[in-house]
mmCIF file of C-alpha atoms and ligand atoms in Angstrom:
data_model
loop_
_atom_site.group_PDB
_atom_site.id
_atom_site.type_symbol
_atom_site.label_atom_id
_atom_site.label_comp_id
_atom_site.label_asym_id
_atom_site.label_seq_id
_atom_site.Cartn_x
_atom_site.Cartn_y
_atom_site.Cartn_z
ATOM 1 C CA UNK Y 1 40.969 -7.354 -29.913
ATOM 2 C CA UNK Y 2 42.223 -5.290 -27.090
ATOM 3 C CA UNK Y 3 39.899 -4.064 -24.498
ATOM 4 C CA UNK Y 4 42.383 -1.860 -22.445
ATOM 5 C CA UNK Y 5 42.660 1.552 -21.355
ATOM 6 C CA UNK Y 6 40.561 3.880 -23.579
ATOM 7 C CA UNK Y 7 42.326 7.104 -23.008
ATOM 8 C CA UNK Y 8 45.746 5.583 -24.143
ATOM 9 C CA UNK Y 9 44.605 6.041 -27.922
ATOM 10 C CA UNK Y 10 44.224 9.734 -27.530
ATOM 11 C CA UNK Y 11 46.892 12.136 -28.820
ATOM 12 C CA UNK Y 12 45.904 15.414 -27.572
ATOM 13 C CA UNK Y 13 42.967 16.650 -25.419
ATOM 14 C CA UNK Y 14 40.578 19.228 -26.903
ATOM 15 C CA UNK Y 15 38.445 19.637 -24.041
ATOM 16 C CA UNK Y 16 38.986 18.202 -20.485
ATOM 17 C CA UNK Y 17 36.117 16.744 -18.426
ATOM 18 C CA UNK Y 18 36.223 19.927 -16.188
ATOM 19 C CA UNK Y 19 36.117 22.254 -19.249
ATOM 20 C CA UNK Y 20 33.185 20.454 -20.649
ATOM 21 C CA UNK Y 21 31.275 20.559 -17.300
ATOM 22 C CA UNK Y 22 31.878 24.228 -16.894
ATOM 23 C CA UNK Y 23 30.875 24.987 -20.332
ATOM 24 C CA UNK Y 24 27.693 22.889 -20.118
ATOM 25 C CA UNK Y 25 26.717 24.958 -17.004
ATOM 26 C CA UNK Y 26 26.970 28.132 -18.955
ATOM 27 C CA UNK Y 27 25.103 26.828 -21.983
ATOM 28 C CA UNK Y 28 22.367 25.557 -19.553
ATOM 29 C CA UNK Y 29 22.135 28.967 -17.925
ATOM 30 C CA UNK Y 30 21.776 30.666 -21.403
ATOM 31 C CA UNK Y 31 19.134 28.164 -22.568
ATOM 32 C CA UNK Y 32 17.143 28.547 -19.270
ATOM 33 C CA UNK Y 33 17.239 32.254 -19.829
ATOM 34 C CA UNK Y 34 16.285 32.349 -23.536
ATOM 35 C CA UNK Y 35 13.459 29.794 -22.936
ATOM 36 C CA UNK Y 36 11.959 31.415 -19.834
ATOM 37 C CA UNK Y 37 8.225 31.260 -19.939
ATOM 38 C CA UNK Y 38 8.418 29.255 -23.165
ATOM 39 C CA UNK Y 39 7.949 25.526 -24.022
ATOM 40 C CA UNK Y 40 11.236 23.539 -24.266
ATOM 41 C CA UNK Y 41 11.718 20.154 -25.973
ATOM 42 C CA UNK Y 42 15.201 19.053 -26.205
ATOM 43 C CA UNK Y 43 15.558 16.781 -29.243
ATOM 44 C CA UNK Y 44 18.794 14.708 -28.867
ATOM 45 C CA UNK Y 45 20.560 13.153 -31.941
ATOM 46 C CA UNK Y 46 21.576 9.616 -31.104
ATOM 47 C CA UNK Y 47 24.055 8.246 -30.301
ATOM 48 C CA UNK Y 48 26.680 10.935 -30.002
ATOM 49 C CA UNK Y 49 24.462 13.475 -28.143
ATOM 50 C CA UNK Y 50 23.731 11.133 -25.268
ATOM 51 C CA UNK Y 51 26.368 12.690 -22.990
ATOM 52 C CA UNK Y 52 25.566 16.266 -23.819
ATOM 53 C CA UNK Y 53 21.898 15.723 -23.327
ATOM 54 C CA UNK Y 54 22.298 14.025 -19.925
ATOM 55 C CA UNK Y 55 24.500 16.871 -18.614
ATOM 56 C CA UNK Y 56 22.696 19.602 -20.206
ATOM 57 C CA UNK Y 57 19.139 18.494 -19.111
ATOM 58 C CA UNK Y 58 20.342 17.989 -15.478
ATOM 59 C CA UNK Y 59 21.937 21.431 -15.489
ATOM 60 C CA UNK Y 60 18.458 23.142 -16.420
ATOM 61 C CA UNK Y 61 16.352 23.465 -13.476
ATOM 62 C CA UNK Y 62 12.900 23.811 -15.030
ATOM 63 C CA UNK Y 63 10.298 21.647 -16.722
ATOM 64 C CA UNK Y 64 11.417 20.348 -20.156
ATOM 65 C CA UNK Y 65 10.929 17.112 -22.211
ATOM 66 C CA UNK Y 66 13.476 15.119 -24.108
ATOM 67 C CA UNK Y 67 13.020 13.108 -27.310
ATOM 68 C CA UNK Y 68 15.423 11.361 -29.532
ATOM 69 C CA UNK Y 69 16.222 10.860 -33.179
ATOM 70 C CA UNK Y 70 18.757 8.599 -34.792
ATOM 71 C CA UNK Y 71 20.124 9.609 -38.086
ATOM 72 C CA UNK Y 72 22.954 8.292 -40.125
ATOM 73 C CA UNK Y 73 25.327 10.418 -42.102
ATOM 74 C CA UNK Y 74 28.437 8.376 -41.509
ATOM 75 C CA UNK Y 75 29.487 4.758 -41.871
ATOM 76 C CA UNK Y 76 32.258 3.455 -39.727
ATOM 77 C CA UNK Y 77 34.816 5.858 -41.337
ATOM 78 C CA UNK Y 78 35.833 9.261 -40.625
ATOM 79 C CA UNK Y 79 34.509 11.227 -43.579
ATOM 80 C CA UNK Y 80 31.060 12.682 -43.816
ATOM 81 C CA UNK Y 81 28.961 11.408 -46.756
ATOM 82 C CA UNK Y 82 26.225 14.046 -46.869
ATOM 83 C CA UNK Y 83 23.628 11.209 -47.095
ATOM 84 C CA UNK Y 84 21.139 11.424 -44.361
ATOM 85 C CA UNK Y 85 18.678 8.734 -43.404
ATOM 86 C CA UNK Y 86 16.286 8.598 -40.373
ATOM 87 C CA UNK Y 87 16.888 5.299 -38.369
ATOM 88 C CA UNK Y 88 14.708 6.333 -35.564
ATOM 89 C CA UNK Y 89 12.124 9.044 -35.491
ATOM 90 C CA UNK Y 90 10.659 11.074 -32.669
ATOM 91 C CA UNK Y 91 8.222 9.352 -30.373
ATOM 92 C CA UNK Y 92 5.682 12.430 -30.249
ATOM 93 C CA UNK Y 93 4.296 14.947 -32.684
ATOM 94 C CA UNK Y 94 6.057 18.273 -32.417
ATOM 95 C CA UNK Y 95 3.480 20.587 -33.973
ATOM 96 C CA UNK Y 96 3.723 24.074 -32.272
ATOM 97 C CA UNK Y 97 6.546 22.937 -30.070
ATOM 98 C CA UNK Y 98 9.596 24.955 -29.267
ATOM 99 C CA UNK Y 99 12.405 22.456 -30.310
ATOM 100 C CA UNK Y 100 16.037 22.608 -29.286
ATOM 101 C CA UNK Y 101 18.119 20.217 -31.079
ATOM 102 C CA UNK Y 102 21.062 18.959 -29.034
ATOM 103 C CA UNK Y 103 24.065 17.579 -31.024
ATOM 104 C CA UNK Y 104 27.544 16.346 -30.411
ATOM 105 C CA UNK Y 105 29.174 18.108 -33.250
ATOM 106 C CA UNK Y 106 28.676 20.137 -36.381
ATOM 107 C CA UNK Y 107 31.456 19.092 -38.951
ATOM 108 C CA UNK Y 108 30.262 19.708 -42.603
ATOM 109 C CA UNK Y 109 26.820 20.821 -41.142
ATOM 110 C CA UNK Y 110 25.012 18.571 -43.622
ATOM 111 C CA UNK Y 111 23.319 16.638 -41.025
ATOM 112 C CA UNK Y 112 21.995 19.495 -39.129
ATOM 113 C CA UNK Y 113 21.108 21.624 -41.998
ATOM 114 C CA UNK Y 114 18.854 18.552 -43.200
ATOM 115 C CA UNK Y 115 17.513 17.825 -39.599
ATOM 116 C CA UNK Y 116 16.551 21.362 -39.010
ATOM 117 C CA UNK Y 117 14.466 21.768 -42.261
ATOM 118 C CA UNK Y 118 12.943 18.289 -41.464
ATOM 119 C CA UNK Y 119 11.883 19.445 -37.993
ATOM 120 C CA UNK Y 120 10.630 22.782 -39.154
ATOM 121 C CA UNK Y 121 8.477 21.103 -41.856
ATOM 122 C CA UNK Y 122 6.585 19.562 -38.987
ATOM 123 C CA UNK Y 123 4.911 22.837 -38.026
ATOM 124 C CA UNK Y 124 7.177 23.651 -34.998
ATOM 125 C CA UNK Y 125 6.943 26.997 -33.410
ATOM 126 C CA UNK Y 126 10.821 27.153 -33.370
ATOM 127 C CA UNK Y 127 13.895 25.087 -33.994
ATOM 128 C CA UNK Y 128 17.244 25.929 -32.634
ATOM 129 C CA UNK Y 129 20.463 24.191 -32.388
ATOM 130 C CA UNK Y 130 22.809 23.393 -29.508
ATOM 131 C CA UNK Y 131 26.011 21.684 -30.247
ATOM 132 C CA UNK Y 132 29.084 20.652 -27.927
ATOM 133 C CA UNK Y 133 31.503 21.013 -30.780
ATOM 134 C CA UNK Y 134 31.765 22.807 -34.047
ATOM 135 C CA UNK Y 135 34.518 22.719 -36.788
ATOM 136 C CA UNK Y 136 34.210 25.932 -38.438
ATOM 137 C CA UNK Y 137 36.890 25.101 -41.161
ATOM 138 C CA UNK Y 138 35.029 21.948 -42.322
ATOM 139 C CA UNK Y 139 31.569 23.620 -42.967
ATOM 140 C CA UNK Y 140 30.166 22.745 -46.299
ATOM 141 C CA UNK Y 141 26.696 24.533 -45.679
ATOM 142 C CA UNK Y 142 26.043 27.509 -43.479
ATOM 143 C CA UNK Y 143 23.794 26.213 -40.481
ATOM 144 C CA UNK Y 144 22.461 28.666 -38.034
ATOM 145 C CA UNK Y 145 23.679 27.227 -34.670
ATOM 146 C CA UNK Y 146 22.520 29.133 -31.596
ATOM 147 C CA UNK Y 147 24.630 27.382 -28.838
ATOM 148 C CA UNK Y 148 28.141 26.169 -29.413
ATOM 149 C CA UNK Y 149 30.269 24.551 -26.615
ATOM 150 C CA UNK Y 150 33.705 24.922 -28.386
ATOM 151 C CA UNK Y 151 34.902 25.641 -31.979
ATOM 152 C CA UNK Y 152 37.672 23.272 -32.776
ATOM 153 C CA UNK Y 153 40.132 22.492 -35.453
ATOM 154 C CA UNK Y 154 39.153 20.078 -38.210
ATOM 155 C CA UNK Y 155 40.811 16.934 -36.713
ATOM 156 C CA UNK Y 156 38.798 13.812 -35.980
ATOM 157 C CA UNK Y 157 37.804 13.850 -32.359
ATOM 158 C CA UNK Y 158 36.339 11.239 -30.040
ATOM 159 C CA UNK Y 159 35.052 11.105 -26.507
ATOM 160 C CA UNK Y 160 31.967 12.448 -24.436
ATOM 161 C CA UNK Y 161 29.591 10.652 -26.911
ATOM 162 C CA UNK Y 162 31.644 10.962 -30.063
ATOM 163 C CA UNK Y 163 32.782 7.740 -31.654
ATOM 164 C CA UNK Y 164 35.171 6.067 -34.024
ATOM 165 C CA UNK Y 165 33.636 2.864 -34.996
ATOM 166 C CA UNK Y 166 31.240 3.003 -32.051
ATOM 167 C CA UNK Y 167 34.109 3.178 -29.536
ATOM 168 C CA UNK Y 168 35.450 5.930 -27.273
ATOM 169 C CA UNK Y 169 31.999 7.424 -26.572
ATOM 170 C CA UNK Y 170 32.602 6.720 -22.844
ATOM 171 C CA UNK Y 171 35.589 9.162 -22.507
ATOM 172 C CA UNK Y 172 34.509 11.980 -20.044
ATOM 173 C CA UNK Y 173 36.695 14.225 -22.132
ATOM 174 C CA UNK Y 174 37.191 14.972 -25.989
ATOM 175 C CA UNK Y 175 40.438 14.396 -27.646
ATOM 176 C CA UNK Y 176 41.974 13.840 -30.997
ATOM 177 C CA UNK Y 177 42.371 10.111 -31.816
ATOM 178 C CA UNK Y 178 45.940 8.937 -32.492
ATOM 179 C CA UNK Y 179 46.451 8.305 -36.309
ATOM 180 C CA UNK Y 180 47.916 4.877 -35.572
ATOM 181 C CA UNK Y 181 44.299 3.823 -34.315
ATOM 182 C CA UNK Y 182 42.667 4.255 -37.890
ATOM 183 C CA UNK Y 183 45.437 4.321 -40.401
HETATM 184 P P1 IMP O 201 28.317 16.487 -40.475
HETATM 185 O O1 IMP O 201 26.977 16.070 -41.043
HETATM 186 O O2 IMP O 201 29.524 16.417 -41.369
HETATM 187 O O3 IMP O 201 28.257 17.938 -39.736
HETATM 188 O O4 IMP O 201 28.358 15.368 -39.383
HETATM 189 C C1 IMP O 201 27.661 15.050 -38.357
HETATM 190 C C2 IMP O 201 27.991 13.811 -37.595
HETATM 191 O O5 IMP O 201 29.207 13.232 -38.129
HETATM 192 C C3 IMP O 201 28.135 14.048 -36.193
HETATM 193 O O6 IMP O 201 26.811 14.072 -35.509
HETATM 194 C C4 IMP O 201 28.986 12.830 -35.790
HETATM 195 O O7 IMP O 201 28.248 11.814 -35.450
HETATM 196 C C5 IMP O 201 29.785 12.762 -36.905
HETATM 197 N N1 IMP O 201 31.146 13.296 -36.837
HETATM 198 C C6 IMP O 201 31.591 14.377 -37.472
HETATM 199 N N2 IMP O 201 32.839 14.732 -36.948
HETATM 200 C C7 IMP O 201 33.262 13.895 -36.089
HETATM 201 C C8 IMP O 201 34.460 13.632 -35.337
HETATM 202 O O8 IMP O 201 35.516 14.452 -35.378
HETATM 203 N N3 IMP O 201 34.499 12.736 -34.497
HETATM 204 C C9 IMP O 201 33.372 11.899 -34.497
HETATM 205 N N4 IMP O 201 32.299 11.796 -35.120
HETATM 206 C C10 IMP O 201 32.221 13.005 -35.968
HETATM 207 MG MG1 MG O 202 29.061 9.254 -35.281
#
């Protein structure tokens, strides 16, 4: 097992650290405006959304709360299974809350489609979605995503929270994983 330079396994950069931070600031400003005088509960989806959540929340200068869910829709591979399971549920009741789901990526949309309905069924006032990345060509269901960082091609990407077999989450940029790493 090699524990060397992480960025060396990246074939192509999809979003640089600077591009990500600039986009996060724009998204944060939009969220702050849209939720002005409203409740705001950010629900992060573990573990991929950890980086987006940390940067987004710090870019929003107002009171907000954060809670976390962990769901599984993937094994250690690179293909979506469509099977969603709650591994960790929210800590608090969300009745009447205004929820903004914070995600790393919308690929097939199956996870978020399921998660949005699940949270709505708990009597929330509103449920919207913010995702750092979206792969429009991979969509299997239409999910109404209010805030999108970047639309990207269907390649498998890692970094800024996104993993391949639990690794590469610590990259501060997003890139396409070189094929030699997983084939
Ligand atoms: P979906 O249900 O197909 O939309 O996939 C949702 C989840 O799959 C995301 O939250 C990620 O954890 C994972 N995923 C989808 N595409 C990628 C990718 O390109 N790289 C890493 N993880 C991905
Ligand atoms: Mg994942």
